[in-house]
Amino acid sequence: MRKIYIFDTTLRDGEQSPGVNLNTQEKVEIALQLEKLGVDRIEAGFPAASPGDLAAVNAVARAVKNASVIGLSRSREQDIEAVREALKGAQDPCIHLFLATSPIHRKHKLRMEKQQVLETAEAAIRYAKKYFDKIEFSPEDAGRTELDFLCEVTAMAIRAGATVVNIPDTVGYMTPSEFGNIFKVLREQVPGCEKIQLSAHCHDDLGMATANALAAIENGADQVEGTINGIGERAGNTAIEEVAMALETRQAFYGAKTGLVLSEIARTSRLVSKLTGMVVPGNKAIVGANAFAHESGIHQDGMLKEKTTYEIISPETIGLKDSKLVLGKHSGRHAFREKLIDLGYELSDEKVNEAFAKFKDLADRKKSVTDEDLRALIEEKLIQTPELFVVEAIRVSYGEPQTATQATVRLKAADGSIHEQSAEGNGSVDAIYKAIDKVTGEQVELEDYSVKSVSHETDALGEAHVHLRQGELSVHGRGVSTDVLEASAKAYMDAVNRLVDKRNNPGSTRAGSMKLL
Ligand code: KIV
Ligand code: ZN
């Protein structure tokens, strides 16, 4: 099995992501985690960029023991000296020199002819060779460089002493077949190419960074450069975790693998996200929160029968505990029942069906249904009180600031008849409760009222509680809804229903009984 070397540039190209700025301590923390992940090479920074970056690269160089530590350098002596200084104390130091080679960069940025580019790069490599055994050279914007000139540059770099020639698609312009072809041509046509390693460095401007890196591997690349979570300049770099998992999952196709400890992927991703402040999108391959989450009923059913129906990677491989079955409007009864069992509820088929209908109704109104939502929903269902009235609808209208709020409630009686009443009140809840009183005709005293959220999003379920008194009788009612006013109305109605039940059936223990489970 061919080994593909992983050159991690999270601390250099990744740090070039707009808004990201890692201090020395943070760079060391990430570098030590990258070492645990088993990357072969860690590009720790660009020492000539600032004294702070030089110090950070030095701290990484001294901390890391099991990976080569690399400093980036333009093709000039001062930069090379800065890398020398920064890599003092490194177990396995390497310098990464670069100079742009494409016609656009030669003309507008460097204002150099081809010959000058060749001479400048060669002088830099030879200078660096006095101090470094390991030298990587990158013809910047190689993707848009004339292929024959790229061959010339590569041949020069090998002669001058480079041990790795890295091919950057600096602006993410290449297609996989074009990028792969560069590697094929270099391998076939450049003298001495068999003595060095070829590396692929891709950017994701067209969303092809991983595909391009894999095409490079298919065509003879020995090393892939990239970052954790794919962070980096503009749209970012190749995501290392994607390359590693593609090689692992499609081993028979690629015949190559990295030396990464795959079970450290999730941890590394979380750390990089935390310290860079770059949130990983939910749908990001391998490390996104949804990468192992299944919502649709058909998928959840398949997953529960046999995971390989919808998962090509097991979450444990990258260090996660398990896949998630997210309950939402597409979920099916099978996953719903499993979830209830997980939460400790063993319901009869009839009760599951009843709860499932309620759940679907909730899922239509809410993005995803959390465990807390489910508990609230199920527990509300357990409290079986004969319902004299159920709340069908409420409408609240607000007038000028000093005027009373008006509420209209529509209640359905046990015999199916519909009753509608309006009332004014001191605020929405007061108005709703007065309107309910008009329908029921019950004289009750509100002893306590509270409302709280049972999960944490803005569309979370609101849970309302009321305590009512009527003479000697005192009852508690509870209501749950994504709308707090609806929850409040349901809680009040629940309490009134209990009160009437208690009055009519003095010895009953029905209310609050759990035996229906
Ligand atoms: O994208 C690029 O060209 C680079 C070089 C410095 C290798 O990051
Ligand atoms: Zn880059």
Short mmCIF file of C-alpha atoms and ligand atoms in Angstrom, two decimals:
data_model
loop_
_atom_site.label_atom_id
_atom_site.label_comp_id
_atom_site.label_asym_id
_atom_site.label_seq_id
_atom_site.Cartn_x
_atom_site.Cartn_y
_atom_site.Cartn_z
CA MET A 1 0.00 0.00 0.00
CA ARG A 2 1.49 3.36 -1.05
CA LYS A 3 1.89 5.84 1.81
CA ILE A 4 0.64 9.37 1.22
CA TYR A 5 2.43 11.92 3.37
CA ILE A 6 0.28 14.53 5.06
CA PHE A 7 1.65 18.05 5.21
CA ASP A 8 -0.58 20.06 7.50
CA THR A 9 -0.67 23.80 6.94
CA THR A 10 -3.49 24.67 9.35
CA LEU A 11 -1.05 26.89 11.28
CA ARG A 12 0.15 28.72 8.15
CA ASP A 13 -2.29 28.69 5.20
CA GLY A 14 -5.16 27.95 7.62
CA GLU A 15 -4.16 30.89 9.74
CA GLN A 16 -4.36 33.04 6.61
CA SER A 17 -8.15 32.66 6.79
CA PRO A 18 -9.63 36.13 7.21
CA GLY A 19 -10.18 36.91 10.89
CA VAL A 20 -8.02 34.05 12.22
CA ASN A 21 -5.10 34.93 14.44
CA LEU A 22 -3.50 32.25 16.58
CA ASN A 23 -1.12 33.12 19.39
CA THR A 24 1.92 31.01 20.29
CA GLN A 25 0.15 28.98 22.92
CA GLU A 26 -2.74 28.20 20.58
CA LYS A 27 -0.36 27.19 17.78
CA VAL A 28 1.47 24.83 20.13
CA GLU A 29 -1.80 23.32 21.34
CA ILE A 30 -2.95 22.65 17.78
CA ALA A 31 0.50 21.35 16.75
CA LEU A 32 0.52 18.83 19.61
CA GLN A 33 -2.92 17.62 18.57
CA LEU A 34 -1.74 17.36 14.94
CA GLU A 35 1.13 15.24 16.22
CA LYS A 36 -1.40 12.95 17.94
CA LEU A 37 -3.36 12.84 14.71
CA GLY A 38 -0.19 11.52 13.10
CA VAL A 39 0.45 14.12 10.39
CA ASP A 40 3.92 13.77 8.90
CA ARG A 41 4.71 17.46 8.47
CA ILE A 42 3.50 20.58 10.23
CA GLU A 43 3.92 23.95 8.57
CA ALA A 44 3.93 26.13 11.67
CA GLY A 45 3.99 29.59 10.10
CA PHE A 46 5.83 32.20 8.07
CA PRO A 47 8.67 33.40 10.36
CA ALA A 48 9.63 36.44 8.25
CA ALA A 49 6.04 37.75 8.50
CA SER A 50 6.43 39.00 12.09
CA PRO A 51 8.56 38.46 15.20
CA GLY A 52 5.45 36.97 16.81
CA ASP A 53 5.11 34.34 14.10
CA LEU A 54 8.82 33.57 14.29
CA ALA A 55 8.49 32.98 18.05
CA ALA A 56 5.37 30.84 17.53
CA VAL A 57 7.10 28.68 14.90
CA ASN A 58 10.02 28.27 17.29
CA ALA A 59 7.72 27.20 20.13
CA VAL A 60 6.08 24.62 17.85
CA ALA A 61 9.50 23.42 16.64
CA ARG A 62 10.59 22.80 20.21
CA ALA A 63 7.33 21.17 21.30
CA VAL A 64 6.79 18.72 18.43
CA LYS A 65 8.80 15.49 18.51
CA ASN A 66 7.16 13.16 16.02
CA ALA A 67 6.57 15.28 12.94
CA SER A 68 8.76 17.43 10.75
CA VAL A 69 8.26 21.15 11.49
CA ILE A 70 8.33 23.54 8.56
CA GLY A 71 8.69 27.29 8.13
CA LEU A 72 7.56 29.13 5.00
CA SER A 73 9.98 31.42 3.18
CA ARG A 74 9.96 33.61 0.10
CA SER A 75 12.91 33.01 -2.19
CA ARG A 76 15.12 35.52 -0.42
CA GLU A 77 17.94 35.29 2.07
CA GLN A 78 16.35 37.31 4.93
CA ASP A 79 13.35 34.97 4.93
CA ILE A 80 15.58 31.89 4.90
CA GLU A 81 17.50 33.30 7.86
CA ALA A 82 14.22 33.86 9.72
CA VAL A 83 13.25 30.22 9.16
CA ARG A 84 16.71 29.09 10.35
CA GLU A 85 16.19 31.07 13.54
CA ALA A 86 12.62 29.82 14.00
CA LEU A 87 13.45 26.16 13.50
CA LYS A 88 16.25 26.09 16.07
CA GLY A 89 15.52 23.18 18.38
CA ALA A 90 13.37 21.28 15.85
CA GLN A 91 13.91 17.50 15.70
CA ASP A 92 13.24 17.36 11.98
CA PRO A 93 13.34 20.86 10.42
CA CYS A 94 12.35 21.66 6.86
CA ILE A 95 12.15 24.91 4.90
CA HIS A 96 9.37 25.62 2.43
CA LEU A 97 10.53 28.05 -0.28
CA PHE A 98 8.22 29.49 -2.89
CA LEU A 99 8.29 31.73 -5.91
CA ALA A 100 5.47 32.37 -8.36
CA THR A 101 5.87 30.95 -11.85
CA SER A 102 2.61 31.63 -13.73
CA PRO A 103 2.52 34.26 -16.52
CA ILE A 104 0.04 36.40 -14.54
CA HIS A 105 2.24 36.44 -11.44
CA ARG A 106 5.47 36.89 -13.44
CA LYS A 107 4.08 39.87 -15.30
CA HIS A 108 2.01 41.71 -12.67
CA LYS A 109 3.41 40.69 -9.31
CA LEU A 110 7.07 39.81 -9.76
CA ARG A 111 7.76 41.74 -12.99
CA MET A 112 10.25 39.02 -13.88
CA GLU A 113 10.99 37.09 -17.04
CA LYS A 114 11.07 33.29 -16.93
CA GLN A 115 14.86 33.26 -16.71
CA GLN A 116 14.89 35.58 -13.69
CA VAL A 117 12.34 33.38 -11.96
CA LEU A 118 14.55 30.32 -12.55
CA GLU A 119 17.66 32.10 -11.30
CA THR A 120 16.01 33.62 -8.20
CA ALA A 121 14.49 30.30 -7.14
CA GLU A 122 17.71 28.39 -7.77
CA ALA A 123 19.78 30.86 -5.75
CA ALA A 124 17.34 30.59 -2.84
CA ILE A 125 17.31 26.78 -2.88
CA ARG A 126 21.10 26.65 -3.00
CA TYR A 127 21.39 29.16 -0.16
CA ALA A 128 18.92 27.19 1.96
CA LYS A 129 20.71 23.94 1.17
CA LYS A 130 23.67 25.14 3.24
CA TYR A 131 21.46 24.89 6.34
CA PHE A 132 18.66 22.47 5.57
CA ASP A 133 18.69 18.84 4.42
CA LYS A 134 14.99 18.99 3.71
CA ILE A 135 13.78 21.63 1.30
CA GLU A 136 10.35 21.90 -0.24
CA PHE A 137 10.01 24.21 -3.22
CA SER A 138 6.67 25.54 -4.47
CA PRO A 139 6.21 27.20 -7.86
CA GLU A 140 3.34 29.40 -6.70
CA ASP A 141 0.31 29.37 -9.01
CA ALA A 142 1.69 26.23 -10.65
CA GLY A 143 -1.80 25.38 -11.88
CA ARG A 144 -1.79 28.37 -14.23
CA THR A 145 1.88 27.97 -15.21
CA GLU A 146 2.80 26.79 -18.74
CA LEU A 147 3.39 23.04 -18.36
CA ASP A 148 6.74 23.08 -20.18
CA PHE A 149 7.98 25.91 -17.94
CA LEU A 150 6.73 24.05 -14.87
CA CYS A 151 8.81 21.03 -15.97
CA GLU A 152 11.83 23.33 -16.36
CA VAL A 153 11.30 24.83 -12.89
CA THR A 154 10.89 21.37 -11.33
CA ALA A 155 14.08 20.11 -12.98
CA MET A 156 15.95 23.17 -11.70
CA ALA A 157 14.61 22.70 -8.15
CA ILE A 158 15.71 19.03 -8.13
CA ARG A 159 19.20 19.93 -9.37
CA ALA A 160 19.52 22.69 -6.78
CA GLY A 161 18.66 20.32 -3.91
CA ALA A 162 14.91 20.39 -3.26
CA THR A 163 13.64 17.17 -1.69
CA VAL A 164 9.95 17.91 -2.29
CA VAL A 165 8.43 19.87 -5.17
CA ASN A 166 4.97 21.07 -4.26
CA ILE A 167 2.46 21.95 -6.97
CA PRO A 168 0.07 24.63 -5.72
CA ASP A 169 -3.23 25.35 -7.39
CA THR A 170 -2.99 28.69 -5.64
CA VAL A 171 -6.29 30.10 -6.88
CA GLY A 172 -8.33 26.88 -6.99
CA TYR A 173 -8.69 27.07 -10.77
CA MET A 174 -7.84 23.52 -11.82
CA THR A 175 -10.18 20.65 -12.65
CA PRO A 176 -9.22 17.18 -11.36
CA SER A 177 -8.19 15.88 -14.79
CA GLU A 178 -6.05 18.95 -15.54
CA PHE A 179 -4.42 18.87 -12.13
CA GLY A 180 -3.80 15.12 -12.26
CA ASN A 181 -2.21 15.53 -15.67
CA ILE A 182 0.43 17.92 -14.27
CA PHE A 183 1.68 15.15 -11.97
CA LYS A 184 1.67 12.60 -14.75
CA VAL A 185 3.73 14.86 -17.01
CA LEU A 186 6.20 15.83 -14.28
CA ARG A 187 6.73 12.17 -13.34
CA GLU A 188 7.21 11.12 -16.96
CA GLN A 189 9.25 14.02 -18.29
CA VAL A 190 11.36 15.64 -15.56
CA PRO A 191 14.79 14.10 -15.09
CA GLY A 192 15.45 13.15 -11.46
CA CYS A 193 11.78 13.33 -10.53
CA GLU A 194 11.94 9.79 -9.15
CA LYS A 195 14.41 10.98 -6.48
CA ILE A 196 12.07 13.54 -4.91
CA GLN A 197 8.55 13.67 -3.58
CA LEU A 198 5.82 15.47 -5.48
CA SER A 199 3.20 17.25 -3.42
CA ALA A 200 -0.27 18.67 -4.13
CA HIS A 201 -1.48 21.92 -2.57
CA CYS A 202 -5.02 22.86 -3.58
CA HIS A 203 -7.40 25.68 -2.84
CA ASP A 204 -11.16 25.32 -2.85
CA ASP A 205 -12.37 28.32 -4.86
CA LEU A 206 -14.43 26.09 -7.16
CA GLY A 207 -15.09 23.45 -4.51
CA MET A 208 -12.62 21.02 -6.12
CA ALA A 209 -9.73 21.05 -3.64
CA THR A 210 -10.22 17.51 -2.35
CA ALA A 211 -11.02 16.09 -5.79
CA ASN A 212 -7.88 17.76 -7.18
CA ALA A 213 -5.69 16.41 -4.37
CA LEU A 214 -7.06 12.90 -4.97
CA ALA A 215 -6.46 13.25 -8.72
CA ALA A 216 -2.86 14.20 -7.91
CA ILE A 217 -2.51 11.04 -5.81
CA GLU A 218 -3.86 8.94 -8.65
CA ASN A 219 -1.21 10.45 -10.89
CA GLY A 220 1.84 10.05 -8.68
CA ALA A 221 1.72 12.65 -5.88
CA ASP A 222 3.42 11.42 -2.68
CA GLN A 223 2.19 14.16 -0.42
CA VAL A 224 -0.99 16.16 0.09
CA GLU A 225 -1.01 19.54 1.74
CA GLY A 226 -4.11 20.76 3.48
CA THR A 227 -5.72 21.99 6.64
CA ILE A 228 -8.05 20.67 9.28
CA ASN A 229 -11.68 21.56 8.46
CA GLY A 230 -10.42 22.89 5.10
CA ILE A 231 -9.78 26.36 6.52
CA GLY A 232 -7.46 28.71 4.62
CA GLU A 233 -7.20 31.68 2.27
CA ARG A 234 -10.50 32.63 0.62
CA ALA A 235 -12.54 29.40 0.19
CA GLY A 236 -9.85 27.44 2.02
CA ASN A 237 -7.54 24.51 1.35
CA THR A 238 -7.98 20.80 0.84
CA ALA A 239 -9.46 19.36 4.04
CA ILE A 240 -7.02 16.78 5.34
CA GLU A 241 -9.75 14.73 6.99
CA GLU A 242 -11.52 14.40 3.64
CA VAL A 243 -8.42 13.08 1.87
CA ALA A 244 -7.62 10.67 4.69
CA MET A 245 -11.16 9.31 4.80
CA ALA A 246 -11.44 9.07 1.01
CA LEU A 247 -8.24 6.98 0.93
CA GLU A 248 -9.43 4.87 3.85
CA THR A 249 -12.96 4.32 2.56
CA ARG A 250 -11.92 3.76 -1.08
CA GLN A 251 -8.71 1.86 -0.35
CA ALA A 252 -9.28 -0.65 -3.12
CA PHE A 253 -9.63 2.17 -5.62
CA TYR A 254 -6.69 4.36 -4.59
CA GLY A 255 -4.32 1.68 -3.24
CA ALA A 256 -2.89 4.32 -0.92
CA LYS A 257 -3.34 5.46 2.66
CA THR A 258 -2.12 8.08 5.09
CA GLY A 259 -0.48 7.39 8.43
CA LEU A 260 -3.17 9.32 10.30
CA VAL A 261 -4.70 8.06 13.52
CA LEU A 262 -8.22 8.43 12.17
CA SER A 263 -9.88 8.29 15.58
CA GLU A 264 -8.25 11.66 16.39
CA ILE A 265 -10.00 13.43 13.50
CA ALA A 266 -13.09 14.62 15.36
CA ARG A 267 -11.09 15.87 18.34
CA THR A 268 -8.64 17.73 16.09
CA SER A 269 -11.47 19.30 14.13
CA ARG A 270 -13.15 20.53 17.30
CA LEU A 271 -9.93 22.00 18.66
CA VAL A 272 -9.13 23.85 15.43
CA SER A 273 -12.66 25.19 15.24
CA LYS A 274 -12.55 26.32 18.85
CA LEU A 275 -9.18 28.07 18.66
CA THR A 276 -9.64 29.66 15.23
CA GLY A 277 -13.25 30.62 15.88
CA MET A 278 -14.15 29.15 12.47
CA VAL A 279 -17.39 27.26 12.91
CA VAL A 280 -17.58 23.98 10.98
CA PRO A 281 -20.68 24.02 8.74
CA GLY A 282 -23.19 21.34 9.74
CA ASN A 283 -23.04 19.70 6.32
CA LYS A 284 -19.21 19.68 6.10
CA ALA A 285 -17.97 16.27 4.94
CA ILE A 286 -16.56 14.01 7.69
CA VAL A 287 -16.56 16.54 10.55
CA GLY A 288 -19.83 18.50 10.13
CA ALA A 289 -22.44 18.01 12.87
CA ASN A 290 -24.77 16.42 10.31
CA ALA A 291 -22.18 14.13 8.69
CA PHE A 292 -23.52 11.19 10.71
CA ALA A 293 -27.04 12.45 11.35
CA HIS A 294 -30.08 10.98 9.65
CA GLU A 295 -33.45 12.66 9.57
CA SER A 296 -35.65 11.14 6.92
CA GLY A 297 -37.88 8.27 7.96
CA ILE A 298 -36.69 6.00 5.16
CA HIS A 299 -33.04 6.62 6.06
CA GLN A 300 -33.65 6.17 9.77
CA ASP A 301 -35.48 2.91 9.16
CA GLY A 302 -32.58 1.70 6.99
CA MET A 303 -30.03 2.76 9.60
CA LEU A 304 -31.85 0.92 12.36
CA LYS A 305 -31.95 -2.24 10.25
CA GLU A 306 -28.38 -2.07 8.96
CA LYS A 307 -26.08 0.96 9.25
CA THR A 308 -24.30 0.38 5.97
CA THR A 309 -27.54 1.19 4.14
CA TYR A 310 -26.87 4.89 4.61
CA GLU A 311 -23.40 5.21 6.17
CA ILE A 312 -20.16 4.60 4.31
CA ILE A 313 -18.04 5.61 7.29
CA SER A 314 -18.74 4.64 10.85
CA PRO A 315 -18.61 7.62 13.23
CA GLU A 316 -16.40 5.62 15.61
CA THR A 317 -13.65 5.60 12.94
CA ILE A 318 -13.13 9.34 13.32
CA GLY A 319 -13.54 9.25 17.09
CA LEU A 320 -17.24 10.01 17.47
CA LYS A 321 -19.51 7.98 19.73
CA ASP A 322 -22.38 7.15 17.40
CA SER A 323 -24.55 8.32 14.54
CA LYS A 324 -27.46 10.56 15.40
CA LEU A 325 -31.02 9.94 14.42
CA VAL A 326 -32.39 13.46 14.37
CA LEU A 327 -36.10 13.57 14.84
CA GLY A 328 -37.77 16.01 12.50
CA LYS A 329 -40.70 16.16 10.16
CA HIS A 330 -39.21 13.52 7.85
CA SER A 331 -38.70 10.96 10.60
CA GLY A 332 -40.62 7.74 10.73
CA ARG A 333 -42.36 5.71 13.42
CA HIS A 334 -39.49 3.23 13.74
CA ALA A 335 -36.93 5.88 14.74
CA PHE A 336 -39.53 7.58 16.93
CA ARG A 337 -40.19 4.41 18.90
CA GLU A 338 -36.43 3.72 19.25
CA LYS A 339 -35.93 7.23 20.55
CA LEU A 340 -38.67 6.80 23.13
CA ILE A 341 -37.08 3.54 24.30
CA ASP A 342 -33.75 5.39 24.55
CA LEU A 343 -35.41 8.01 26.71
CA GLY A 344 -36.88 5.30 28.93
CA TYR A 345 -40.49 5.21 27.66
CA GLU A 346 -41.98 1.82 26.76
CA LEU A 347 -45.34 2.62 25.20
CA SER A 348 -48.02 0.36 23.82
CA ASP A 349 -48.50 0.46 20.02
CA GLU A 350 -51.62 2.49 20.48
CA LYS A 351 -49.84 5.06 22.65
CA VAL A 352 -46.90 5.21 20.25
CA ASN A 353 -49.30 6.00 17.42
CA GLU A 354 -50.99 8.68 19.42
CA ALA A 355 -47.69 10.24 20.50
CA PHE A 356 -46.35 9.94 16.95
CA ALA A 357 -49.21 12.01 15.60
CA LYS A 358 -48.50 14.71 18.21
CA PHE A 359 -44.80 14.53 17.38
CA LYS A 360 -45.48 15.02 13.65
CA ASP A 361 -47.62 17.99 14.45
CA LEU A 362 -44.79 19.47 16.53
CA ALA A 363 -42.15 18.61 13.91
CA ASP A 364 -44.12 20.57 11.33
CA ARG A 365 -43.73 23.64 13.46
CA LYS A 366 -40.18 23.10 14.66
CA LYS A 367 -36.86 22.42 12.82
CA SER A 368 -35.75 19.54 14.98
CA VAL A 369 -37.35 17.93 17.96
CA THR A 370 -35.02 17.63 20.94
CA ASP A 371 -35.05 15.05 23.73
CA GLU A 372 -36.53 17.66 26.08
CA ASP A 373 -39.31 18.38 23.58
CA LEU A 374 -40.09 14.67 23.41
CA ARG A 375 -40.14 14.26 27.17
CA ALA A 376 -42.51 17.19 27.48
CA LEU A 377 -44.68 15.81 24.71
CA ILE A 378 -44.85 12.29 26.13
CA GLU A 379 -45.34 13.35 29.71
CA GLU A 380 -48.13 15.67 28.70
CA LYS A 381 -49.79 12.67 27.06
CA LEU A 382 -49.53 10.59 30.24
CA ILE A 383 -51.68 12.89 32.26
CA GLN A 384 -55.08 11.66 31.27
CA THR A 385 -57.87 13.85 32.52
CA PRO A 386 -61.30 13.82 30.93
CA GLU A 387 -61.26 16.89 28.76
CA LEU A 388 -64.40 19.01 29.12
CA PHE A 389 -62.87 21.49 26.74
CA VAL A 390 -59.77 21.58 24.59
CA VAL A 391 -58.20 24.73 23.25
CA GLU A 392 -58.76 24.92 19.52
CA ALA A 393 -57.41 28.40 18.80
CA ILE A 394 -56.49 31.66 20.44
CA ARG A 395 -56.16 35.12 18.96
CA VAL A 396 -54.70 38.09 20.76
CA SER A 397 -54.88 41.72 19.65
CA TYR A 398 -52.95 44.56 21.14
CA GLY A 399 -54.21 48.15 21.09
CA GLU A 400 -52.44 51.37 22.11
CA PRO A 401 -49.89 50.99 24.95
CA GLN A 402 -52.31 52.10 27.70
CA THR A 403 -55.32 50.08 26.51
CA ALA A 404 -56.28 46.55 27.48
CA THR A 405 -55.31 43.53 25.45
CA GLN A 406 -58.12 41.57 23.89
CA ALA A 407 -58.13 37.79 23.47
CA THR A 408 -60.52 35.50 21.69
CA VAL A 409 -60.50 31.78 22.47
CA ARG A 410 -62.14 28.96 20.60
CA LEU A 411 -62.75 25.84 22.73
CA LYS A 412 -64.11 22.49 21.69
CA ALA A 413 -66.37 20.75 24.20
CA ALA A 414 -66.41 16.98 24.81
CA ASP A 415 -69.64 16.73 22.77
CA GLY A 416 -67.88 18.35 19.78
CA SER A 417 -69.57 21.72 20.05
CA ILE A 418 -67.45 24.82 19.47
CA HIS A 419 -67.52 27.78 21.87
CA GLU A 420 -65.95 31.12 21.19
CA GLN A 421 -65.59 34.03 23.60
CA SER A 422 -63.58 37.24 23.82
CA ALA A 423 -62.37 39.16 26.83
CA GLU A 424 -60.14 42.07 27.71
CA GLY A 425 -57.36 41.69 30.18
CA ASN A 426 -54.30 43.17 31.70
CA GLY A 427 -51.93 41.52 29.23
CA SER A 428 -52.37 38.60 26.84
CA VAL A 429 -52.43 35.76 29.39
CA ASP A 430 -54.95 37.54 31.63
CA ALA A 431 -57.20 38.21 28.62
CA ILE A 432 -56.97 34.58 27.46
CA TYR A 433 -57.84 33.25 30.91
CA LYS A 434 -60.82 35.59 31.24
CA ALA A 435 -62.11 34.46 27.84
CA ILE A 436 -61.77 30.80 28.90
CA ASP A 437 -63.67 31.56 32.13
CA LYS A 438 -66.51 33.03 30.05
CA VAL A 439 -66.82 29.75 28.13
CA THR A 440 -66.49 27.36 31.07
CA GLY A 441 -68.49 29.46 33.54
CA GLU A 442 -66.15 28.27 36.31
CA GLN A 443 -65.20 30.67 39.13
CA VAL A 444 -61.54 29.98 39.79
CA GLU A 445 -58.70 31.73 41.52
CA LEU A 446 -55.31 31.74 39.79
CA GLU A 447 -52.80 30.99 42.52
CA ASP A 448 -49.69 30.65 40.44
CA TYR A 449 -48.59 30.88 36.85
CA SER A 450 -45.17 30.22 35.31
CA VAL A 451 -43.76 29.55 31.88
CA LYS A 452 -40.36 28.19 30.92
CA SER A 453 -38.58 26.95 27.82
CA VAL A 454 -37.90 23.20 27.74
CA SER A 455 -35.10 23.37 25.17
CA HIS A 456 -32.74 26.08 24.10
CA GLU A 457 -33.56 27.40 20.63
CA THR A 458 -35.92 30.27 19.84
CA ASP A 459 -38.40 27.73 18.46
CA ALA A 460 -38.14 25.65 21.64
CA LEU A 461 -41.21 24.32 23.37
CA GLY A 462 -42.66 26.57 26.05
CA GLU A 463 -44.03 24.78 29.10
CA ALA A 464 -46.62 26.63 31.17
CA HIS A 465 -47.84 25.69 34.66
CA VAL A 466 -50.83 27.09 36.52
CA HIS A 467 -52.26 26.45 39.97
CA LEU A 468 -55.98 27.09 40.36
CA ARG A 469 -58.14 27.10 43.44
CA GLN A 470 -61.89 26.77 43.83
CA GLY A 471 -62.94 26.68 47.46
CA GLU A 472 -61.20 23.70 49.03
CA LEU A 473 -60.08 22.31 45.71
CA SER A 474 -56.68 23.08 44.36
CA VAL A 475 -55.27 21.77 41.08
CA HIS A 476 -52.25 22.07 38.90
CA GLY A 477 -52.34 22.21 35.07
CA ARG A 478 -49.62 22.01 32.47
CA GLY A 479 -49.46 22.92 28.77
CA VAL A 480 -46.77 22.65 26.15
CA SER A 481 -46.48 24.38 22.81
CA THR A 482 -43.95 26.15 20.61
CA ASP A 483 -46.08 29.23 21.30
CA VAL A 484 -45.97 30.38 24.93
CA LEU A 485 -49.48 31.89 24.80
CA GLU A 486 -50.87 28.63 23.47
CA ALA A 487 -48.95 26.75 26.19
CA SER A 488 -50.45 29.13 28.78
CA ALA A 489 -53.97 28.61 27.47
CA LYS A 490 -53.51 24.82 27.44
CA ALA A 491 -52.18 24.84 31.01
CA TYR A 492 -55.17 26.83 32.23
CA MET A 493 -57.59 24.63 30.35
CA ASP A 494 -55.88 21.51 31.72
CA ALA A 495 -56.24 22.87 35.25
CA VAL A 496 -59.92 23.74 34.78
CA ASN A 497 -60.60 20.24 33.37
CA ARG A 498 -58.88 18.67 36.38
CA LEU A 499 -60.77 20.86 38.76
CA VAL A 500 -64.12 19.85 37.33
CA ASP A 501 -63.03 16.17 37.28
CA LYS A 502 -61.90 16.38 40.90
CA ARG A 503 -65.17 18.00 41.94
CA ASN A 504 -67.23 15.38 40.11
CA ASN A 505 -65.09 12.35 41.09
CA PRO A 506 -63.77 13.11 44.59
CA GLY A 507 -61.92 9.80 45.14
CA SER A 508 -60.28 9.58 41.74
CA THR A 509 -56.47 9.31 41.35
CA ARG A 510 -56.67 9.57 37.57
CA ALA A 511 -54.94 12.86 37.17
CA GLY A 512 -51.18 12.45 37.08
CA SER A 513 -51.32 8.65 36.91
CA MET A 514 -48.52 7.08 34.90
CA LYS A 515 -50.17 3.67 34.49
CA LEU A 516 -51.12 4.29 30.90
CA LEU A 517 -47.56 3.62 29.83
O1 KIV B 1 -1.39 28.53 -2.30
C1 KIV B 1 -0.18 28.68 -2.43
O2 KIV B 1 0.33 28.85 -3.52
C2 KIV B 1 0.64 28.67 -1.23
C3 KIV B 1 2.10 28.62 -1.43
C4 KIV B 1 2.84 29.44 -0.45
C5 KIV B 1 2.55 27.20 -1.43
O3 KIV B 1 0.11 28.60 -0.14
ZN ZN B 2 -1.99 27.96 -0.31
#
